[in-house]
Short mmCIF file of C-alpha atoms and ligand atoms in Angstrom, two decimals:
data_model
loop_
_atom_site.label_atom_id
_atom_site.label_comp_id
_atom_site.label_asym_id
_atom_site.label_seq_id
_atom_site.Cartn_x
_atom_site.Cartn_y
_atom_site.Cartn_z
CA MET G 19 15.84 30.65 46.69
CA ALA G 20 17.99 28.50 44.52
CA ALA G 21 18.16 26.55 41.33
CA ILE G 22 18.05 22.76 41.58
CA GLU G 23 19.86 20.47 39.21
CA LEU G 24 19.97 16.70 38.88
CA ARG G 25 22.67 15.15 36.71
CA ASN G 26 22.36 11.53 35.63
CA VAL G 27 20.77 10.51 38.90
CA VAL G 28 20.27 6.79 39.43
CA LYS G 29 18.43 5.37 42.42
CA THR G 30 18.22 1.63 42.87
CA TYR G 31 16.69 0.44 46.14
CA PRO G 32 18.49 -2.31 48.07
CA ASN G 33 15.89 -4.84 46.89
CA GLY G 34 16.93 -4.15 43.29
CA THR G 35 14.00 -1.87 42.32
CA SER G 36 15.21 0.76 39.89
CA ALA G 37 13.27 3.91 40.86
CA LEU G 38 15.27 6.56 38.99
CA ASP G 39 17.12 5.70 35.82
CA ASP G 40 19.58 8.35 34.62
CA VAL G 41 17.44 11.36 35.49
CA SER G 42 18.74 14.80 34.49
CA LEU G 43 16.75 17.98 34.96
CA ASP G 44 17.22 21.56 36.01
CA ILE G 45 14.81 23.83 37.85
CA ALA G 46 15.59 27.52 37.49
CA ASP G 47 15.70 29.88 40.44
CA GLY G 48 12.08 30.81 41.24
CA GLU G 49 10.59 28.36 38.76
CA PHE G 50 7.47 26.25 39.44
CA MET G 51 8.27 22.78 38.15
CA ALA G 52 5.55 20.15 38.15
CA LEU G 53 6.60 16.50 38.21
CA VAL G 54 3.97 14.13 36.86
CA GLY G 55 3.65 10.47 35.99
CA PRO G 56 1.63 7.37 36.87
CA SER G 57 1.82 5.78 40.29
CA GLY G 58 5.15 4.05 40.93
CA CYS G 59 7.11 5.97 38.28
CA GLY G 60 9.54 7.43 40.84
CA LYS G 61 8.08 10.86 41.68
CA SER G 62 8.29 10.58 45.47
CA THR G 63 11.73 9.04 45.23
CA LEU G 64 12.92 12.00 43.17
CA LEU G 65 11.50 14.47 45.69
CA ARG G 66 13.09 12.60 48.59
CA VAL G 67 16.40 12.58 46.74
CA VAL G 68 16.29 16.38 46.45
CA ALA G 69 15.29 16.69 50.13
CA GLY G 70 18.22 14.47 51.15
CA LEU G 71 15.97 11.79 52.64
CA GLU G 72 17.15 9.19 50.15
CA GLU G 73 20.75 8.44 49.15
CA ILE G 74 21.35 8.12 45.42
CA THR G 75 23.15 5.23 43.77
CA SER G 76 25.03 7.50 41.35
CA GLY G 77 24.85 10.95 39.79
CA GLU G 78 24.83 14.46 41.21
CA VAL G 79 22.31 16.68 42.97
CA LEU G 80 23.08 20.41 43.00
CA ILE G 81 21.19 22.98 45.05
CA GLY G 82 22.02 26.60 44.39
CA GLY G 83 24.92 25.45 42.23
CA GLU G 84 26.52 23.52 45.13
CA LEU G 85 26.91 19.76 45.15
CA ALA G 86 24.47 18.44 47.75
CA ASN G 87 25.30 14.72 47.52
CA GLY G 88 25.74 13.43 51.05
CA LEU G 89 24.38 16.57 52.71
CA PRO G 90 21.79 15.67 55.39
CA PRO G 91 18.29 17.14 54.99
CA ASN G 92 18.73 19.85 57.64
CA GLU G 93 21.75 21.26 55.81
CA ARG G 94 19.91 21.53 52.49
CA ASN G 95 17.35 24.05 53.70
CA VAL G 96 14.57 22.84 51.46
CA ALA G 97 11.05 22.78 52.84
CA MET G 98 9.07 19.65 52.19
CA ALA G 99 5.34 19.36 52.64
CA PHE G 100 3.31 16.25 51.97
CA GLN G 101 -0.17 17.37 52.92
CA THR G 102 0.26 21.11 52.99
CA TYR G 103 -2.64 21.67 55.28
CA ALA G 104 -1.78 19.14 58.00
CA LEU G 105 -1.53 21.71 60.80
CA TYR G 106 -1.29 21.27 64.56
CA PRO G 107 -4.94 21.60 65.65
CA GLN G 108 -4.18 22.62 69.22
CA LEU G 109 -1.91 25.53 68.18
CA THR G 110 -2.98 28.95 66.95
CA VAL G 111 -2.13 30.11 63.43
CA TYR G 112 0.67 32.19 64.93
CA GLU G 113 2.15 29.19 66.77
CA ASN G 114 1.75 26.91 63.75
CA ILE G 115 3.81 29.29 61.63
CA ALA G 116 6.37 29.87 64.41
CA PHE G 117 6.76 26.14 65.06
CA PRO G 118 9.74 25.35 62.79
CA LEU G 119 11.59 28.42 64.09
CA ARG G 120 11.09 27.37 67.70
CA VAL G 121 12.27 23.84 66.91
CA ALA G 122 15.37 25.14 65.12
CA LYS G 123 16.24 27.30 68.18
CA SER G 124 18.31 29.59 65.99
CA SER G 125 16.17 32.75 66.28
CA SER G 126 15.37 35.03 69.22
CA ARG G 127 11.78 35.61 70.36
CA ARG G 128 11.77 39.02 68.69
CA GLU G 129 13.12 37.63 65.46
CA ILE G 130 10.53 34.86 65.46
CA ASP G 131 7.79 37.42 66.02
CA ARG G 132 9.02 39.54 63.11
CA LEU G 133 9.27 36.55 60.76
CA VAL G 134 5.80 35.25 61.65
CA ARG G 135 4.24 38.70 61.21
CA ASP G 136 6.02 39.18 57.86
CA ALA G 137 4.72 35.84 56.61
CA SER G 138 1.25 36.57 57.94
CA ARG G 139 1.13 39.91 56.15
CA THR G 140 2.28 38.40 52.83
CA LEU G 141 -0.24 35.59 53.11
CA GLY G 142 -3.18 37.71 54.27
CA LEU G 143 -3.50 35.95 57.63
CA ASP G 144 -3.33 38.93 60.02
CA ASP G 145 -6.97 38.60 61.02
CA VAL G 146 -6.72 34.95 62.00
CA LEU G 147 -3.34 34.84 63.77
CA GLN G 148 -4.90 33.93 67.11
CA SER G 149 -7.39 31.42 65.66
CA LYS G 150 -7.09 27.66 65.69
CA PRO G 151 -6.99 25.76 62.36
CA ALA G 152 -10.44 24.23 62.90
CA VAL G 153 -12.21 27.55 62.25
CA LEU G 154 -10.26 28.37 59.06
CA SER G 155 -11.35 27.78 55.49
CA GLY G 156 -9.43 25.29 53.36
CA GLY G 157 -7.69 28.14 51.58
CA GLN G 158 -6.61 29.76 54.83
CA ARG G 159 -5.23 26.48 56.16
CA GLN G 160 -3.27 26.10 52.99
CA ARG G 161 -1.78 29.54 53.53
CA VAL G 162 -0.82 28.72 57.10
CA ALA G 163 0.90 25.57 55.92
CA MET G 164 2.74 27.57 53.26
CA GLY G 165 3.67 30.17 55.89
CA ARG G 166 5.06 27.43 58.09
CA ALA G 167 7.13 26.10 55.21
CA MET G 168 8.29 29.59 54.23
CA VAL G 169 9.39 31.19 57.53
CA ARG G 170 12.76 29.50 57.44
CA ASP G 171 13.33 31.06 54.05
CA PRO G 172 14.02 27.74 52.32
CA GLN G 173 16.02 27.50 49.14
CA ALA G 174 13.21 25.50 47.61
CA LEU G 175 9.76 24.17 48.33
CA LEU G 176 9.00 20.50 47.69
CA LEU G 177 5.33 19.53 47.57
CA ASP G 178 4.25 15.89 47.33
CA GLU G 179 0.64 15.48 46.12
CA PRO G 180 -0.54 18.19 48.52
CA LEU G 181 -4.11 18.12 47.25
CA SER G 182 -4.56 14.41 46.70
CA ASN G 183 -7.07 13.72 49.49
CA LEU G 184 -9.39 16.65 48.88
CA ASP G 185 -12.70 16.79 47.09
CA ALA G 186 -12.77 18.21 43.57
CA ARG G 187 -14.03 21.69 44.43
CA LEU G 188 -11.61 22.39 47.25
CA ARG G 189 -8.89 20.91 45.10
CA SER G 190 -9.35 23.39 42.27
CA GLU G 191 -9.72 26.26 44.75
CA LEU G 192 -6.48 25.36 46.52
CA ARG G 193 -4.75 24.74 43.24
CA ALA G 194 -5.34 28.34 42.26
CA GLU G 195 -4.21 29.43 45.71
CA ILE G 196 -0.93 27.51 45.47
CA ALA G 197 -0.21 29.05 42.08
CA TRP G 198 -0.89 32.52 43.47
CA LEU G 199 1.23 31.97 46.59
CA GLN G 200 4.14 30.63 44.61
CA ARG G 201 4.07 33.68 42.33
CA CYS G 202 3.98 36.00 45.38
CA LEU G 203 6.79 34.24 47.20
CA GLY G 204 8.84 33.44 44.10
CA THR G 205 10.28 30.33 45.71
CA THR G 206 11.74 27.59 43.53
CA THR G 207 9.13 24.84 43.71
CA LEU G 208 8.99 21.17 42.78
CA TYR G 209 5.41 19.94 42.83
CA VAL G 210 4.60 16.25 42.52
CA THR G 211 1.26 15.01 41.23
CA HIS G 212 -0.11 12.03 39.32
CA ASP G 213 -2.79 14.30 37.80
CA GLN G 214 -1.79 15.64 34.41
CA SER G 215 -4.37 18.42 34.44
CA GLU G 216 -2.99 19.68 37.75
CA ALA G 217 0.57 19.60 36.44
CA MET G 218 -0.47 21.40 33.26
CA ALA G 219 -2.38 24.06 35.20
CA LEU G 220 0.37 24.79 37.72
CA GLY G 221 3.78 24.24 36.18
CA ASP G 222 5.90 26.84 34.44
CA ARG G 223 7.34 23.64 33.06
CA VAL G 224 6.38 20.00 33.52
CA VAL G 225 8.59 16.90 33.84
CA VAL G 226 6.89 13.72 32.68
CA LEU G 227 8.34 10.65 34.35
CA GLU G 228 7.63 7.03 33.46
CA ARG G 229 9.37 4.00 35.00
CA GLY G 230 12.07 6.17 36.47
CA ARG G 231 12.96 7.80 33.16
CA VAL G 232 12.34 11.39 32.09
CA GLN G 233 10.09 11.30 29.02
CA GLN G 234 9.97 15.03 28.37
CA ILE G 235 10.54 18.36 30.10
CA ALA G 236 8.61 21.24 28.55
CA THR G 237 6.13 24.04 29.10
CA PRO G 238 2.52 22.79 29.34
CA ARG G 239 1.83 24.22 25.89
CA ASP G 240 4.78 22.45 24.28
CA LEU G 241 4.00 19.22 26.03
CA TYR G 242 0.49 19.29 24.61
CA ARG G 243 1.40 20.47 21.13
CA HIS G 244 4.71 18.73 20.63
CA PRO G 245 4.76 15.50 22.67
CA ALA G 246 8.08 13.67 22.41
CA ASN G 247 6.63 10.18 22.31
CA LEU G 248 3.53 8.01 22.54
CA PHE G 249 3.61 7.94 26.32
CA VAL G 250 3.51 11.72 26.69
CA ALA G 251 0.98 12.10 23.87
CA ASP G 252 -1.32 9.63 25.60
CA PHE G 253 -0.76 10.91 29.15
CA VAL G 254 -1.28 14.61 28.49
CA GLY G 255 -4.62 16.02 27.36
CA SER G 256 -8.24 15.26 28.09
CA PRO G 257 -10.00 13.86 26.13
CA PRO G 258 -6.82 12.05 25.09
CA MET G 259 -5.11 11.92 21.71
CA GLU G 260 -6.48 9.28 19.35
CA PHE G 261 -4.08 6.73 17.92
CA LEU G 262 -4.68 5.17 14.52
CA PRO G 263 -2.48 2.37 13.16
CA SER G 264 -1.39 3.28 9.65
CA THR G 265 0.95 2.43 6.82
CA VAL G 266 3.04 4.87 4.82
CA THR G 267 4.08 4.83 1.18
CA GLY G 268 5.96 7.92 0.03
CA ASP G 269 3.80 10.83 1.11
CA VAL G 270 0.62 8.81 1.52
CA VAL G 271 -0.47 7.68 4.95
CA GLU G 272 -3.18 5.09 4.89
CA PHE G 273 -5.54 4.11 7.69
CA SER G 274 -7.84 1.16 7.45
CA PHE G 275 -10.64 3.48 6.34
CA ALA G 276 -9.05 6.33 4.42
CA TRP G 277 -5.81 7.83 3.21
CA VAL G 278 -4.24 11.23 3.40
CA ARG G 279 -1.31 13.02 1.77
CA ILE G 280 1.32 14.40 4.16
CA SER G 281 3.75 17.26 3.53
CA ARG G 282 7.19 16.71 2.03
CA GLU G 283 8.88 17.47 5.35
CA LYS G 284 6.79 14.91 7.15
CA ALA G 285 7.33 12.33 4.40
CA ALA G 286 11.10 12.81 4.73
CA ARG G 287 10.90 12.16 8.47
CA VAL G 288 9.08 8.85 8.08
CA HIS G 289 11.02 7.75 5.00
CA GLY G 290 11.89 4.04 4.95
CA ARG G 291 9.19 3.01 7.41
CA GLU G 292 6.09 1.00 6.63
CA GLN G 293 4.09 0.96 9.84
CA LEU G 294 3.30 4.08 11.82
CA ILE G 295 0.95 5.16 14.53
CA ALA G 296 -0.85 8.35 13.63
CA GLY G 297 -1.94 10.54 16.53
CA LEU G 298 -4.71 13.08 16.37
CA ARG G 299 -5.99 15.54 18.98
CA PRO G 300 -9.81 15.45 19.15
CA GLU G 301 -10.07 19.19 18.48
CA HIS G 302 -8.42 18.67 15.10
CA VAL G 303 -11.28 16.60 13.77
CA ARG G 304 -13.14 18.79 11.28
CA LEU G 305 -16.53 18.76 9.68
CA GLU G 306 -15.60 20.01 6.24
CA GLU G 307 -12.90 19.27 3.76
CA LEU G 308 -11.30 22.55 2.71
CA ALA G 309 -11.47 23.16 -1.02
CA GLY G 310 -8.45 22.42 -3.21
CA THR G 311 -6.40 20.72 -0.58
CA ASP G 312 -5.29 17.74 -2.68
CA HIS G 313 -6.00 15.01 -0.17
CA GLN G 314 -4.65 16.90 2.77
CA TYR G 315 -7.85 15.80 4.45
CA ALA G 316 -8.99 12.23 4.99
CA ARG G 317 -12.68 11.54 5.17
CA ILE G 318 -13.55 9.33 8.10
CA PRO G 319 -16.87 7.55 7.95
CA LEU G 320 -18.56 7.34 11.32
CA ASP G 321 -20.98 4.79 12.48
CA VAL G 322 -22.86 5.21 15.72
CA PRO G 323 -23.64 1.72 16.95
CA PRO G 324 -27.26 1.08 17.82
CA GLY G 325 -28.14 1.28 21.48
CA VAL G 326 -25.46 3.80 22.39
CA PRO G 327 -27.09 6.42 24.58
CA ASP G 328 -26.95 9.97 23.30
CA TYR G 329 -24.78 11.25 26.08
CA LEU G 330 -22.16 8.66 25.20
CA ALA G 331 -22.43 9.25 21.48
CA GLU G 332 -21.71 12.86 22.24
CA TYR G 333 -18.25 11.91 23.39
CA GLU G 334 -17.45 8.99 21.23
CA ARG G 335 -18.36 7.76 17.83
CA GLU G 336 -17.35 4.39 16.56
CA LEU G 337 -15.46 4.40 13.30
CA ALA G 338 -17.05 2.07 10.78
CA SER G 339 -13.76 0.16 10.60
CA GLY G 340 -13.37 -0.46 14.31
CA PRO G 341 -11.13 2.00 16.14
CA ARG G 342 -12.84 4.67 18.17
CA LEU G 343 -12.54 8.34 17.57
CA SER G 344 -13.34 10.75 20.35
CA LEU G 345 -14.61 14.18 19.58
CA ASP G 346 -13.75 17.02 21.88
CA PRO G 347 -17.00 17.67 23.74
CA ARG G 348 -15.97 21.30 24.23
CA GLY G 349 -15.26 21.81 20.55
CA ASP G 350 -17.28 23.85 18.19
CA TYR G 351 -17.02 21.06 15.66
CA THR G 352 -18.61 18.57 17.98
CA ARG G 353 -21.58 20.81 18.62
CA ARG G 354 -22.15 21.43 14.95
CA PHE G 355 -21.55 17.78 14.25
CA LEU G 356 -24.28 16.79 16.64
CA GLU G 357 -26.66 19.46 15.42
CA ARG G 358 -26.39 18.31 11.85
CA GLY G 359 -26.32 14.58 12.56
CA ARG G 360 -23.27 14.11 10.34
CA ASP G 361 -21.95 10.69 9.55
CA ASP G 362 -18.45 11.68 8.52
CA VAL G 363 -15.66 13.96 9.64
CA TYR G 364 -12.31 15.04 8.23
CA VAL G 365 -8.79 14.83 9.48
CA ASN G 366 -6.15 17.30 8.40
CA ALA G 367 -2.79 15.73 7.50
CA LYS G 368 -1.13 18.79 8.99
CA SER G 369 -2.42 18.02 12.45
CA LEU G 370 -1.30 14.37 12.43
CA HIS G 371 1.56 13.31 14.69
CA LEU G 372 3.39 10.27 13.35
CA PHE G 373 4.95 7.87 15.84
CA ASP G 374 7.37 5.00 15.44
CA PRO G 375 5.46 1.97 16.79
CA ALA G 376 8.67 0.25 17.97
CA THR G 377 10.28 3.09 19.96
CA GLY G 378 7.21 5.26 20.52
CA GLN G 379 9.19 8.29 19.35
CA ASN G 380 7.26 11.15 17.73
CA LEU G 381 8.96 11.48 14.33
CA THR G 382 7.14 14.70 13.47
CA ARG G 383 7.22 16.45 16.84
CA ASP G 384 8.11 19.90 15.52
CA LEU G 385 6.02 19.64 12.33
CA VAL G 386 2.53 19.72 13.81
P1 LIG I 420 5.60 7.39 42.78
O1 LIG I 420 5.85 8.45 43.81
O2 LIG I 420 5.70 7.90 41.37
O3 LIG I 420 4.34 6.63 43.01
P2 LIG I 420 7.82 6.03 44.08
O4 LIG I 420 8.98 6.96 43.99
O5 LIG I 420 7.09 5.96 45.39
O6 LIG I 420 6.81 6.32 42.89
O7 LIG I 420 8.31 4.56 43.74
C1 LIG I 420 9.07 4.24 42.59
C2 LIG I 420 9.40 2.76 42.58
O8 LIG I 420 10.27 2.44 43.67
C3 LIG I 420 8.18 1.86 42.78
O9 LIG I 420 8.37 0.70 42.01
C4 LIG I 420 8.19 1.54 44.25
O10 LIG I 420 7.57 0.31 44.51
C5 LIG I 420 9.68 1.49 44.54
N1 LIG I 420 10.01 1.90 45.92
C6 LIG I 420 9.69 3.05 46.53
N2 LIG I 420 10.21 3.11 47.78
C7 LIG I 420 10.89 1.94 47.96
C8 LIG I 420 11.66 1.36 49.04
N3 LIG I 420 11.84 2.03 50.17
N4 LIG I 420 12.21 0.16 48.83
C9 LIG I 420 12.03 -0.52 47.68
N5 LIG I 420 11.32 -0.05 46.62
C10 LIG I 420 10.76 1.16 46.75
#
């Protein structure tokens, strides 16, 4: 096991495509780091850079505290798996796990046997060692693939969208399995996915990448509660954060349909600006204004357009003034809202994120 560190890594492909633009991140020994971002943002490139399959243009890659720049993949001892359950169908579970050891030719028969049986015990595969992959469940295949990656005792495990081609049920089953295995094995892991909910469910921390640049590195909770910018705020969370164009004067933030008074700290942060984008998580929409709050709450009139089927109205209500506001379908508020047939809701100034429309930066990241 080892820590992995990238310092100011730049990767520009020969055709001029900039895939990684000054990327710095550190993965602690034993940590599960999820790397997430839209297609083409540089995730696979970053993984290949750590594996040694891709030369970097500039910067440093450290594995276990040692500079790995220029080291070929086989000297890095990191295990990489694309589709973790792509096993050799003609080989038994035992032979599938032993395969990398036989190829490496560095262990005796006895040693190989010991390593395979150790892995099999840890992974709960003793009963199926002589079976072929075809008769295994999805979860068992996943374990075999992990066993195969683990027998060489890699410094780190690199997983590239391992669940991307599976159906939703198997996907969530294997997701839980991967999390469990990683905790058991304690191997430093970098897990690439384009699915934010997968990254949030699995990562001790999550790196959000966009156009080759790190947008934020944080625990799932921090990413959700304190997004660094508009991109992260929009990318993380389902249903997504709502964005409302607004203007600010002193401590008053005005939307097209209502206004609200923000705290002194927040007002200081946005001082000198006129235009802002206010961001609101759906679960922060409330049904009642709390008494005596001095315009901490803005009343938002809602208007359900005619012809919208109920099941859609449940998720979205049109604001009278135009922009849409989604209500969290899981939220207590939404249920009560629907039961009572309300035509207005309230927004607490405390739960508003305020973004700079030009840079996208969250000006109030730590104040929500
Ligand atoms: P992701 O894994 O997030 O989808 P990639 O790392 O595959 O992103 O790609 C990042 C960017 O680099 C994309 O614009 C992609 O088209 C480009 N790219 C990837 N591989 C190559 C290559 N071998 N040559 C040129 N451009 C590439």
